[in-house]
XYZ file of C-alpha atoms in Angstrom:
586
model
C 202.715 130.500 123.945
C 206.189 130.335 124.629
C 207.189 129.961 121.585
C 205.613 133.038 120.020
C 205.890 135.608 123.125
C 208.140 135.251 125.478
C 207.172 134.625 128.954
C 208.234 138.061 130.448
C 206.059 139.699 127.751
C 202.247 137.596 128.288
C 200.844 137.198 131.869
C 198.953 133.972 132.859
C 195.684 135.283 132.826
C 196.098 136.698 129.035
C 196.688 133.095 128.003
C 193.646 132.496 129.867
C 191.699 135.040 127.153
C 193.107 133.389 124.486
C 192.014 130.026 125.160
C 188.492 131.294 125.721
C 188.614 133.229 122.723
C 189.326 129.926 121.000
C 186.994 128.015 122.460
C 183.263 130.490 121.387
C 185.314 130.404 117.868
C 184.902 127.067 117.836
C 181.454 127.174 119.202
C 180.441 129.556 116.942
C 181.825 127.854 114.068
C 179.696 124.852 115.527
C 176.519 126.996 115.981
C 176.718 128.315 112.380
C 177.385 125.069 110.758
C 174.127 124.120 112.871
C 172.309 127.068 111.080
C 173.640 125.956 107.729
C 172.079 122.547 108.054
C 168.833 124.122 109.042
C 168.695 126.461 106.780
C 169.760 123.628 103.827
C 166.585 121.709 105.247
C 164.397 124.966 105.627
C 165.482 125.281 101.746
C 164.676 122.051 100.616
C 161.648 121.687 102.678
C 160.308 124.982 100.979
C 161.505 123.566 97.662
C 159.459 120.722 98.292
C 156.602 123.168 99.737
C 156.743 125.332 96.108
C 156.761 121.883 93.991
C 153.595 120.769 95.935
C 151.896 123.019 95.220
C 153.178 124.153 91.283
C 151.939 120.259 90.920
C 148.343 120.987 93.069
C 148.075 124.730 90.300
C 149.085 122.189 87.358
C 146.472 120.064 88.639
C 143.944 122.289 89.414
C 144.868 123.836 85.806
C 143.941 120.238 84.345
C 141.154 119.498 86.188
C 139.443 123.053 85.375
C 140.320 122.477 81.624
C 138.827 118.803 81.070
C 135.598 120.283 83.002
C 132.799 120.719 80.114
C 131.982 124.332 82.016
C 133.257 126.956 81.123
C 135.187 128.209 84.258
C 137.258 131.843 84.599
C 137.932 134.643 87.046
C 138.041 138.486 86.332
C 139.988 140.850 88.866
C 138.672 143.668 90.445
C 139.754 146.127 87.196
C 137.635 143.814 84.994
C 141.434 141.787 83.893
C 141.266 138.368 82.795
C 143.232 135.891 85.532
C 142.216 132.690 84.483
C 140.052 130.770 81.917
C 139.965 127.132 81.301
C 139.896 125.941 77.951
C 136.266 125.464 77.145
C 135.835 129.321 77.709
C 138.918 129.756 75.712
C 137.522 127.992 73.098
C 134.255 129.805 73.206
C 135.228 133.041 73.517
C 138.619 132.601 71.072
C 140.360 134.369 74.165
C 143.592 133.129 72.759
C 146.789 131.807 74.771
C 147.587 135.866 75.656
C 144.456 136.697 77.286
C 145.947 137.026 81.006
C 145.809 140.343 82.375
C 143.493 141.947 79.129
C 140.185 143.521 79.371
C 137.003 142.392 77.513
C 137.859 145.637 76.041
C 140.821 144.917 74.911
C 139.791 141.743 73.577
C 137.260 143.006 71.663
C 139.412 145.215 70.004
C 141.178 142.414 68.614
C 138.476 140.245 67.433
C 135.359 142.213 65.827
C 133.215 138.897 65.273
C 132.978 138.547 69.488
C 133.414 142.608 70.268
C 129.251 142.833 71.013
C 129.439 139.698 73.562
C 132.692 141.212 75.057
C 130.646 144.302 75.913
C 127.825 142.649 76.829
C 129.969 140.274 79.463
C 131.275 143.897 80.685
C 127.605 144.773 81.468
C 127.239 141.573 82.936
C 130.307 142.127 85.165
C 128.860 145.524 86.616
C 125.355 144.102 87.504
C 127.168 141.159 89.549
C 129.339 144.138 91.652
C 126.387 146.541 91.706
C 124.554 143.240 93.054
C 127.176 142.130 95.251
C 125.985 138.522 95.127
C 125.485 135.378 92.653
C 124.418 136.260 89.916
C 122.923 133.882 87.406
C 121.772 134.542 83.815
C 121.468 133.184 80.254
C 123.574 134.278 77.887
C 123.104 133.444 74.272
C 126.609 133.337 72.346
C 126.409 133.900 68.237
C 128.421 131.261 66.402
C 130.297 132.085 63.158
C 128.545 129.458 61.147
C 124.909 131.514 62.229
C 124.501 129.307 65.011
C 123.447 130.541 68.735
C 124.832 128.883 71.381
C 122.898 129.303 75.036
C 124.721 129.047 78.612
C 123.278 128.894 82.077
C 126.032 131.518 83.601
C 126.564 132.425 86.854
C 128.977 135.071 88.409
C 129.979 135.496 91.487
C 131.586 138.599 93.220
C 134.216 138.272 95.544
C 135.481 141.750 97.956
C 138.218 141.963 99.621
C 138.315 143.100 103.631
C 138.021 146.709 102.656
C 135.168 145.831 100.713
C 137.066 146.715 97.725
C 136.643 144.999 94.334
C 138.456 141.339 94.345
C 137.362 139.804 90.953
C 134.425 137.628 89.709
C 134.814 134.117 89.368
C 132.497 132.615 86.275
C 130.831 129.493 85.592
C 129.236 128.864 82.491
C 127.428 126.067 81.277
C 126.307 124.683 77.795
C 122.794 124.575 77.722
C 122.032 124.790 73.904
C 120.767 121.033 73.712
C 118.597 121.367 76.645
C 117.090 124.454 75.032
C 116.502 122.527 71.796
C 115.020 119.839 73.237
C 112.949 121.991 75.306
C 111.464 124.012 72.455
C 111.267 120.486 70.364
C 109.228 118.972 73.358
C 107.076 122.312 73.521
C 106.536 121.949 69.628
C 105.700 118.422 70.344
C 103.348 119.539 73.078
C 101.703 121.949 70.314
C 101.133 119.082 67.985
C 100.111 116.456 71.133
C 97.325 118.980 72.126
C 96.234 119.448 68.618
C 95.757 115.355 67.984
C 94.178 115.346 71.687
C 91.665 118.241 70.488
C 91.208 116.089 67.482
C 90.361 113.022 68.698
C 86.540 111.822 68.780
C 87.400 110.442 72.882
C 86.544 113.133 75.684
C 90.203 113.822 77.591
C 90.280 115.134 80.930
C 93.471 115.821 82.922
C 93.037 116.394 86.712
C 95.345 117.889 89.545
C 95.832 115.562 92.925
C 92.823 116.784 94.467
C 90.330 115.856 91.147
C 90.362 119.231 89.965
C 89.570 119.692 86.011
C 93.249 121.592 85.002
C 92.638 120.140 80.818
C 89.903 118.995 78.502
C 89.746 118.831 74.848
C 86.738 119.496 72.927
C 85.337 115.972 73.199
C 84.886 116.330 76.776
C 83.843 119.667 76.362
C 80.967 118.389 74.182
C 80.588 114.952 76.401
C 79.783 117.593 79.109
C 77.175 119.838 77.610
C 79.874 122.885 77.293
C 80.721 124.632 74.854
C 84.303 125.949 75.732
C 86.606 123.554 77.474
C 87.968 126.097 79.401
C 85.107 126.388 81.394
C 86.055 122.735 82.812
C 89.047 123.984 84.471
C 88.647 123.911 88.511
C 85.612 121.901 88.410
C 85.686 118.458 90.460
C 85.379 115.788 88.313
C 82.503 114.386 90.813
C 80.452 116.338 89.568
C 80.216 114.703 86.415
C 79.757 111.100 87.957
C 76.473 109.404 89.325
C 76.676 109.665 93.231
C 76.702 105.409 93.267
C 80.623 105.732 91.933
C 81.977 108.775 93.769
C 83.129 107.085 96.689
C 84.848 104.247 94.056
C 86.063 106.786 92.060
C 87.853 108.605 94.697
C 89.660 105.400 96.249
C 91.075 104.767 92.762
C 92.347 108.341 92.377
C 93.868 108.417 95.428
C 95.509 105.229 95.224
C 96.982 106.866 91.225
C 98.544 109.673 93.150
C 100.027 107.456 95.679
C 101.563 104.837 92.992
C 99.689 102.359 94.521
C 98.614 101.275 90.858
C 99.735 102.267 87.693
C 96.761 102.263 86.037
C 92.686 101.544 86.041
C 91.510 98.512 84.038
C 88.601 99.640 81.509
C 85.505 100.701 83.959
C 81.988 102.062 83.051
C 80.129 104.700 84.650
C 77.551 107.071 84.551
C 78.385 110.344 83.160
C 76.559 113.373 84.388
C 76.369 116.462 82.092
C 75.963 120.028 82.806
C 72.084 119.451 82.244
C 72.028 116.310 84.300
C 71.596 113.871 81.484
C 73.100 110.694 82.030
C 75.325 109.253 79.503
C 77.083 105.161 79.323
C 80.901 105.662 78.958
C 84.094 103.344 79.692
C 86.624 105.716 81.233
C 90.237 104.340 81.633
C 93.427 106.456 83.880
C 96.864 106.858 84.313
C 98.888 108.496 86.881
C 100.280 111.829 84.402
C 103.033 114.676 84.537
C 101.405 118.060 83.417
C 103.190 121.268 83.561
C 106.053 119.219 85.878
C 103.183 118.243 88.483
C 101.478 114.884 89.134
C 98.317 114.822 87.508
C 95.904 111.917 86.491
C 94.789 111.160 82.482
C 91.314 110.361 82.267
C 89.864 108.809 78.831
C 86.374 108.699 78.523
C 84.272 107.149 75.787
C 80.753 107.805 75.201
C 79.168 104.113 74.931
C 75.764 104.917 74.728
C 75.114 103.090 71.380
C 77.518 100.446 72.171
C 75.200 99.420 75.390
C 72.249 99.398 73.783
C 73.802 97.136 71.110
C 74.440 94.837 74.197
C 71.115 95.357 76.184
C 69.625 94.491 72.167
C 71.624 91.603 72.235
C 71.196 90.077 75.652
C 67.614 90.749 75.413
C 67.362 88.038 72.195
C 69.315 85.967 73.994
C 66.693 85.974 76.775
C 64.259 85.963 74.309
C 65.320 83.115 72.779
C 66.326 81.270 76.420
C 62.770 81.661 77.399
C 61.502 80.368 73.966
C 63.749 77.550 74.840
C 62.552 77.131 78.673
C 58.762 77.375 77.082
C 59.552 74.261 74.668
C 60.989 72.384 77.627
C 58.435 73.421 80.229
C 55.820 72.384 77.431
C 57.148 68.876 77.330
C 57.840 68.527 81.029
C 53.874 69.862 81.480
C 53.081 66.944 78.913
C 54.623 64.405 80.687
C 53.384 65.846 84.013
C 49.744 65.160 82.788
C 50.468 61.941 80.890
C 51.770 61.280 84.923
C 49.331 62.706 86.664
C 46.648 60.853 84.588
C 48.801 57.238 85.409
C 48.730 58.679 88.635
C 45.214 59.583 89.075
C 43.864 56.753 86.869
C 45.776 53.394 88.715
C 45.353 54.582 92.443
C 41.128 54.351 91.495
C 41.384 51.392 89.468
C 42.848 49.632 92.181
C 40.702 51.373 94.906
C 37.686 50.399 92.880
C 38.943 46.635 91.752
C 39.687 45.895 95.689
C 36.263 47.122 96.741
C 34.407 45.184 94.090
C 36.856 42.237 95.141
C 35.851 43.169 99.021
C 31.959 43.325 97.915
C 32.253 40.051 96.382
C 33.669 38.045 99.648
C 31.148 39.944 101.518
C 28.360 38.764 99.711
C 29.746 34.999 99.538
C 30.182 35.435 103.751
C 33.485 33.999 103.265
C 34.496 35.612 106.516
C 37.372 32.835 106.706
C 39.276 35.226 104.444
C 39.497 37.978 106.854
C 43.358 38.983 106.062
C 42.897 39.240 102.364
C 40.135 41.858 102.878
C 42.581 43.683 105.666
C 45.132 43.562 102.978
C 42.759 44.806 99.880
C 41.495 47.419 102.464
C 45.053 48.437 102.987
C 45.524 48.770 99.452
C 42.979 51.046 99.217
C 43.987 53.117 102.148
C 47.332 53.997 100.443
C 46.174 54.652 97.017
C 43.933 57.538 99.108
C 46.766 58.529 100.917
C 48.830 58.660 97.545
C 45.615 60.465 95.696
C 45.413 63.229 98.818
C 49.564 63.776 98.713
C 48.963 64.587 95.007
C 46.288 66.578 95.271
C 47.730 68.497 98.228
C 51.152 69.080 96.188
C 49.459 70.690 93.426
C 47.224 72.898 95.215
C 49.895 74.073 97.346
C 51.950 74.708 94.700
C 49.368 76.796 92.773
C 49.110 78.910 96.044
C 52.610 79.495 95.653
C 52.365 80.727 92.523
C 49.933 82.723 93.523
C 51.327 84.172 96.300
C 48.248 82.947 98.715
C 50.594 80.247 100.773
C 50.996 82.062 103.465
C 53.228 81.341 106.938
C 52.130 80.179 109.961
C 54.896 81.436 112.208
C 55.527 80.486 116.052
C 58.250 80.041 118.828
C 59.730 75.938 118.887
C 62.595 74.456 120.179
C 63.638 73.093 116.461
C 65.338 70.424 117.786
C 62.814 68.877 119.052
C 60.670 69.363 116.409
C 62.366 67.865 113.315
C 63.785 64.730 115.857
C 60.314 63.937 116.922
C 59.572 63.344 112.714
C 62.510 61.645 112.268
C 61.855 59.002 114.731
C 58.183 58.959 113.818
C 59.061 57.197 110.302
C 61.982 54.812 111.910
C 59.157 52.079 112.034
C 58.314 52.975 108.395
C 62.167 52.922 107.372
C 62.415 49.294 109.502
C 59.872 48.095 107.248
C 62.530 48.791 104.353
C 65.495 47.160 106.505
C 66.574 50.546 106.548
C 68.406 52.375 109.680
C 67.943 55.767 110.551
C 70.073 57.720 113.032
C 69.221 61.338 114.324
C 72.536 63.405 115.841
C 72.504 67.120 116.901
C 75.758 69.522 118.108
C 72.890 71.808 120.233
C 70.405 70.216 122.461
C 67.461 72.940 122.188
C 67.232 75.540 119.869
C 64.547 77.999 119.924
C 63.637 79.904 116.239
C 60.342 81.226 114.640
C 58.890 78.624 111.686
C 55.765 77.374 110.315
C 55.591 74.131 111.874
C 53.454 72.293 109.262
C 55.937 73.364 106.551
C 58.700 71.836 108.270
C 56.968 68.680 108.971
C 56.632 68.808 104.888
C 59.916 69.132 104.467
C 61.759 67.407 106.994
C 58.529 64.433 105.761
C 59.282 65.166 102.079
C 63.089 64.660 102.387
C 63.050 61.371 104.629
C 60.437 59.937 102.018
C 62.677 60.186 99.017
C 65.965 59.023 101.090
C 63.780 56.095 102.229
C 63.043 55.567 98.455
C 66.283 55.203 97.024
C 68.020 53.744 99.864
C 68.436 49.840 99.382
C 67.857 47.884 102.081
C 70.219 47.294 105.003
C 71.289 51.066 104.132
C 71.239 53.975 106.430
C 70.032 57.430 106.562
C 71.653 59.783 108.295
C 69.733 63.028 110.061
C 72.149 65.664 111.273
C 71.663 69.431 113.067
C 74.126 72.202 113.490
C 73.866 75.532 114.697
C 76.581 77.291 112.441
C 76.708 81.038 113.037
C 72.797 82.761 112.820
C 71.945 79.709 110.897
C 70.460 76.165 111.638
C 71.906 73.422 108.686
C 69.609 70.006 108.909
C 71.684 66.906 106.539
C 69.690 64.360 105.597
C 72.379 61.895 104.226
C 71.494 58.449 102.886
C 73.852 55.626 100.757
C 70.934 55.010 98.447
C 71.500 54.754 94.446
C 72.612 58.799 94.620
C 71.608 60.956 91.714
C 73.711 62.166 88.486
C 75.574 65.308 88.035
C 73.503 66.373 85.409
C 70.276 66.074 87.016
C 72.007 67.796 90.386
C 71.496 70.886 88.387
C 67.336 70.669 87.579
C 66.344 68.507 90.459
C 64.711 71.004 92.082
C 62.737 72.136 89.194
C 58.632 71.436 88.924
C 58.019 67.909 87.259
C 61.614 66.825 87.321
C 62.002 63.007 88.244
C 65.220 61.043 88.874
C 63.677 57.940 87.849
C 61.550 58.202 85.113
C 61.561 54.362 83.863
C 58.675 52.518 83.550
C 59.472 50.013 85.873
C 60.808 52.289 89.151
C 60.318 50.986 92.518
C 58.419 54.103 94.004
C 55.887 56.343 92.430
C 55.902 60.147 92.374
C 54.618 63.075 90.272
C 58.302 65.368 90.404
C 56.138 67.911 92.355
C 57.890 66.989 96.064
C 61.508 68.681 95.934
C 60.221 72.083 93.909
C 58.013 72.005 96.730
C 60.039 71.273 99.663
C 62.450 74.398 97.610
C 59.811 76.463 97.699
C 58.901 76.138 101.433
C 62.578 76.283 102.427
C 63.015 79.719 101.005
C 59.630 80.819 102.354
C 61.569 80.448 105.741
C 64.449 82.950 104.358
C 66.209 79.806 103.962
C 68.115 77.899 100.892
C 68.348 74.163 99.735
C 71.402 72.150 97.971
C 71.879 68.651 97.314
C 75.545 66.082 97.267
C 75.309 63.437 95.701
C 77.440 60.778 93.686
C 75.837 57.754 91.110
C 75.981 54.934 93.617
C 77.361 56.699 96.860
C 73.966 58.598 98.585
C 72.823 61.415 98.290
C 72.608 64.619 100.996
C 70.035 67.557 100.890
C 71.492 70.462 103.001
C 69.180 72.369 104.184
C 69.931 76.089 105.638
C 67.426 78.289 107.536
C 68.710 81.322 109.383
C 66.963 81.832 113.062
C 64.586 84.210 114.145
C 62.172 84.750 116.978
C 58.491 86.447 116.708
C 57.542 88.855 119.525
C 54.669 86.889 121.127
C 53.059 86.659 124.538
C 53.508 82.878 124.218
C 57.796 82.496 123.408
C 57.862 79.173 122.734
C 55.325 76.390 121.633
C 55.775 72.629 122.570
C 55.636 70.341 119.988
C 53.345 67.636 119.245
C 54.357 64.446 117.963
C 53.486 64.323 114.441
C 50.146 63.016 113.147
C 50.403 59.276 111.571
C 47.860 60.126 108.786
C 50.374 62.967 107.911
C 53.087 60.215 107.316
C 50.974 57.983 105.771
C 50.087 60.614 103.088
C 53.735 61.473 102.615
C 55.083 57.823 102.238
C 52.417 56.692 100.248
C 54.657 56.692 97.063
C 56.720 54.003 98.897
C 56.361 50.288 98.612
C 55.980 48.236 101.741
C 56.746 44.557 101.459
């Protein structure tokens, strides 16, 4: 400072001024360069701002051009903004359409100056509307063509409520249309062949309503119009024995559970109540867009009595058949029963002549050989009276006169008192016999004699074919409402094939000459018979050379008596006797 003024002429406090002066330039200068850089980064940020989103309009421009709808926006004075390039295309727009009316656009181009209108009309229902609107619009092609599009349009106001513009989507629809009339053409024709065909159709809604029949099941109902089907339940057409059926399998079409019914026959109810043989078959169905089940029904009237025709020459001739073989078993029953008859009295009378002839000599000394000729004759009584009572009970069988004798006994005890009643006989034989029961006492309603019979019956022909040192094994269970009695033995056994008629009148496993044990065939049809005269059933095991076992099964029930339960006797000898009279005591 004291170079420039001299010190007489500046005071020390206007240097003062200066210096401060100096110093807020320099802030200042500081504070705009500050502002600079901010601004500079304010600029560039904005730059950045205004390229983000030119790129975000360029991509919004490409992504609304490669969209297959049509896509555009109309301001509030009916001005095109924006169209992407299918509408464009289209509507040959052209690349100057921004900011022109449909007007003015259909000034230029005459072919499209109708559909510019008519998109101006368009425009004023969607404001007068003031929401989506959505329409189809049917656009004429210069080759002749129409093309169709599902359009909609919708109006956008600004805060005022003032007009904003309408933003448009259309879509090509002119292939769905197509196929649409092509499937209803198709429908046409489909309904036609279904009229046509010689089956009854029936198409019903989820709840077995009739909505569709042809004429066939029109006709297969006794109705002349098949219009006069519709509403009707389907029921009512079916015999009451398959409604129940019917409506599980419906229900379980609706619900996908199956795709389809296998071939099924009912009986078809008319309108008249005539009932009709048909095989109907379903399928789960789409008619008029709703699930819906196909029924095809078949009138098979003919066809079953082509069957019933056919089944009854097969009986026809089955029976023939069973009448040859029952001839020749009844020939060989007689040719048996006169064997049978004719040695059992030869011998009787040959040992009582033999008898009369030591009697008259007094040669006493001899007294076992006459025991043993009297024996002799004993069984071949025993074996004549086991005959004879076979055949007669059999006949009352037949003719429904064998009636039951029923009572209250503890069947336990009933069929192990006959078993061990014949273990002498079976000892005889060198045969064992064991009795074993999983219920001590079991009280049930039988005929008592009949079981004897069978329980008798059974033990005779296991003691038959049983070698000896073999063993016979007589079981009880009580399995559920039942009572099962075994009768196992490890005898000779008996072949499948005669498993299967072994239980048939006449029918003999043995029928050589030289068998060890007699027997007419009448025994097991018997026992068979008597079993199921108890309610019960019989069934026979048995391998060539293993045994046999005859299972017998007779359900349990009680008779409301004064006296519950009877107590057994032990069975009569003579009765054994007559039933193991067949067998051959050493």
């Amino acid at each position: 400072m004291k170079d420039y003024f001299g010190e007489s002429d500046l005071e020390s406090k206007d240097i003062d001024k200066v210096d401060e002066i100096k110093k807020q330039l320099i802030d200042k200068e500081i504070e705009i360069q500050h502002l600079r850089e901010k601004l500079k980064q304010e600029i560039e940020k904005r730059e950045q701002t205004e390229k983000k989103i030119k790129e975000i309009k360029n991509a919004w421009k490409i992504i609304l051009s490669s969209i297959p709808d049509g896509i555009g926006y109309v301001d509030g004075s009916g001005k095109w903004i924006y169209a992407n390039d299918t509408i464009v295309k289209n509507l040959e727009l052209g690349q100057d359409y921004s900011g022109k009316t449909n007007q003015e656009l259909g000034n230029a181009n005459d072919f499209f100056k109708e559909t510019y209108n008519y998109f101006d009309d368009c425009n004023n229902r969607a404001w007068e509307s003031r929401k989506i609107l959505r329409e189809e619009d049917s656009l004429p092609q210069r080759d002749g063509s129409v093309k169709i599009f599902d359009t909609i349009k919708v109006p956008f106001f600004n805060e005022d409520k003032s007009k904003n513009g309408i933003l448009i989507v259309a879509r090509d629809i002119t292939t769905i249309k197509e196929s649409q009339l092509k499937l209803k053409q198709s429908e046409e024709r489909y309904k036609k062949l279904i009229n046509a065909m010689p089956e009854a159709v029936y198409v019903l809604d989820v709840n077995g309503k009739c909505i569709f029949s042809n004429k066939a099941g029109a006709r297969l109902a006794g109705i002349d119009n098949p219009k006069q089907l519709r509403g009707m339940d389907y029921r009512r057409f079916l015999s009451k024995d398959y409604h129940k059926i019917s409506q599980e399998k419906l229900n379980k079409l609706i619900s996908n559970k199956i795709n389809k019914t296998v071939l099924l026959e009912r009986k078809f109810v008319t309108i008249n109540g005539e009932l009709i043989d048909v095989e109907c078959n379903s399928i789960k169905y789409k008619f008029q867009d709703k699930d819906a089940v196909l029924i095809l029904v078949r009138d098979v009237t003919e066809k079953k009595k082509n069957e019933e025709l056919k089944i009854r020459v097969e009986e026809k001739t089955k029976q023939l058949n069973e009448i040859v073989e029952y001839d020749k078993a009844k020939t060989e029953f007689f040719a048996n029963i006169s064997h049978e008859l004719k040695t059992p009295v030869n011998v009787i009378f040959s040992a009582v002549q033999i008898g009369e002839m030591i009697l008259k000599e007094h040669k006493c000394k001899s007294k076992c050989s006459i025991e043993k000729y009297i024996y002799t004759m004993k069984q071949n009584c025993y074996r004549l009276t086991r005959l004879i009572n076979n055949i007669l009970d059999i006949s009352k069988i037949d003719s429904g006169y064998c009636k039951l004798s029923i009572q209250n006994v503890d069947i336990i005890n009933v069929i192990e008192s006959i078993t061990l009643s014949v273990v002498e006989y079976a000892k005889s034989k060198e045969i064992s016999i064991i009795f074993d029961t999983d219920i001590e006492e079991k009280i049930m309603a039988v005929d008592v004699d009949k079981i004897e019979r069978i329980i008798l019956n059974l033990l005779s022909n296991a003691i038959k074919f049983t070698g000896k040192e073999g063993n016979i094994l007589v079981s009880i269970k009580n399995q559920d409402n039942d009572i099962v009695i075994s009768i196992k033995d490890d005898g000779i056994g008996i072949s499948e094939e005669k498993q299967k008629s072994i239980f048939e009148r006449f029918i003999q496993v043995d029928k050589s000459l030289s068998r060890n044990n007699e027997g007419s065939g009448i025994g097991l049809s018997l026992v068979k018979s008597l079993v199921e005269m108890h309610g019960g059933n019989i069934k026979v095991k048995s391998s060539l050379g293993k045994g046999s076992e005859f299972i017998v099964k007779i359900p349990v029930v009680n008779v409301d008596k004064e006296e519950l339960e009877v107590k057994y006797n032990d069975i009569n000898i003579e009765k054994i006797g007559i039933e193991f009279s067949d067998i051959y005591f050493n």
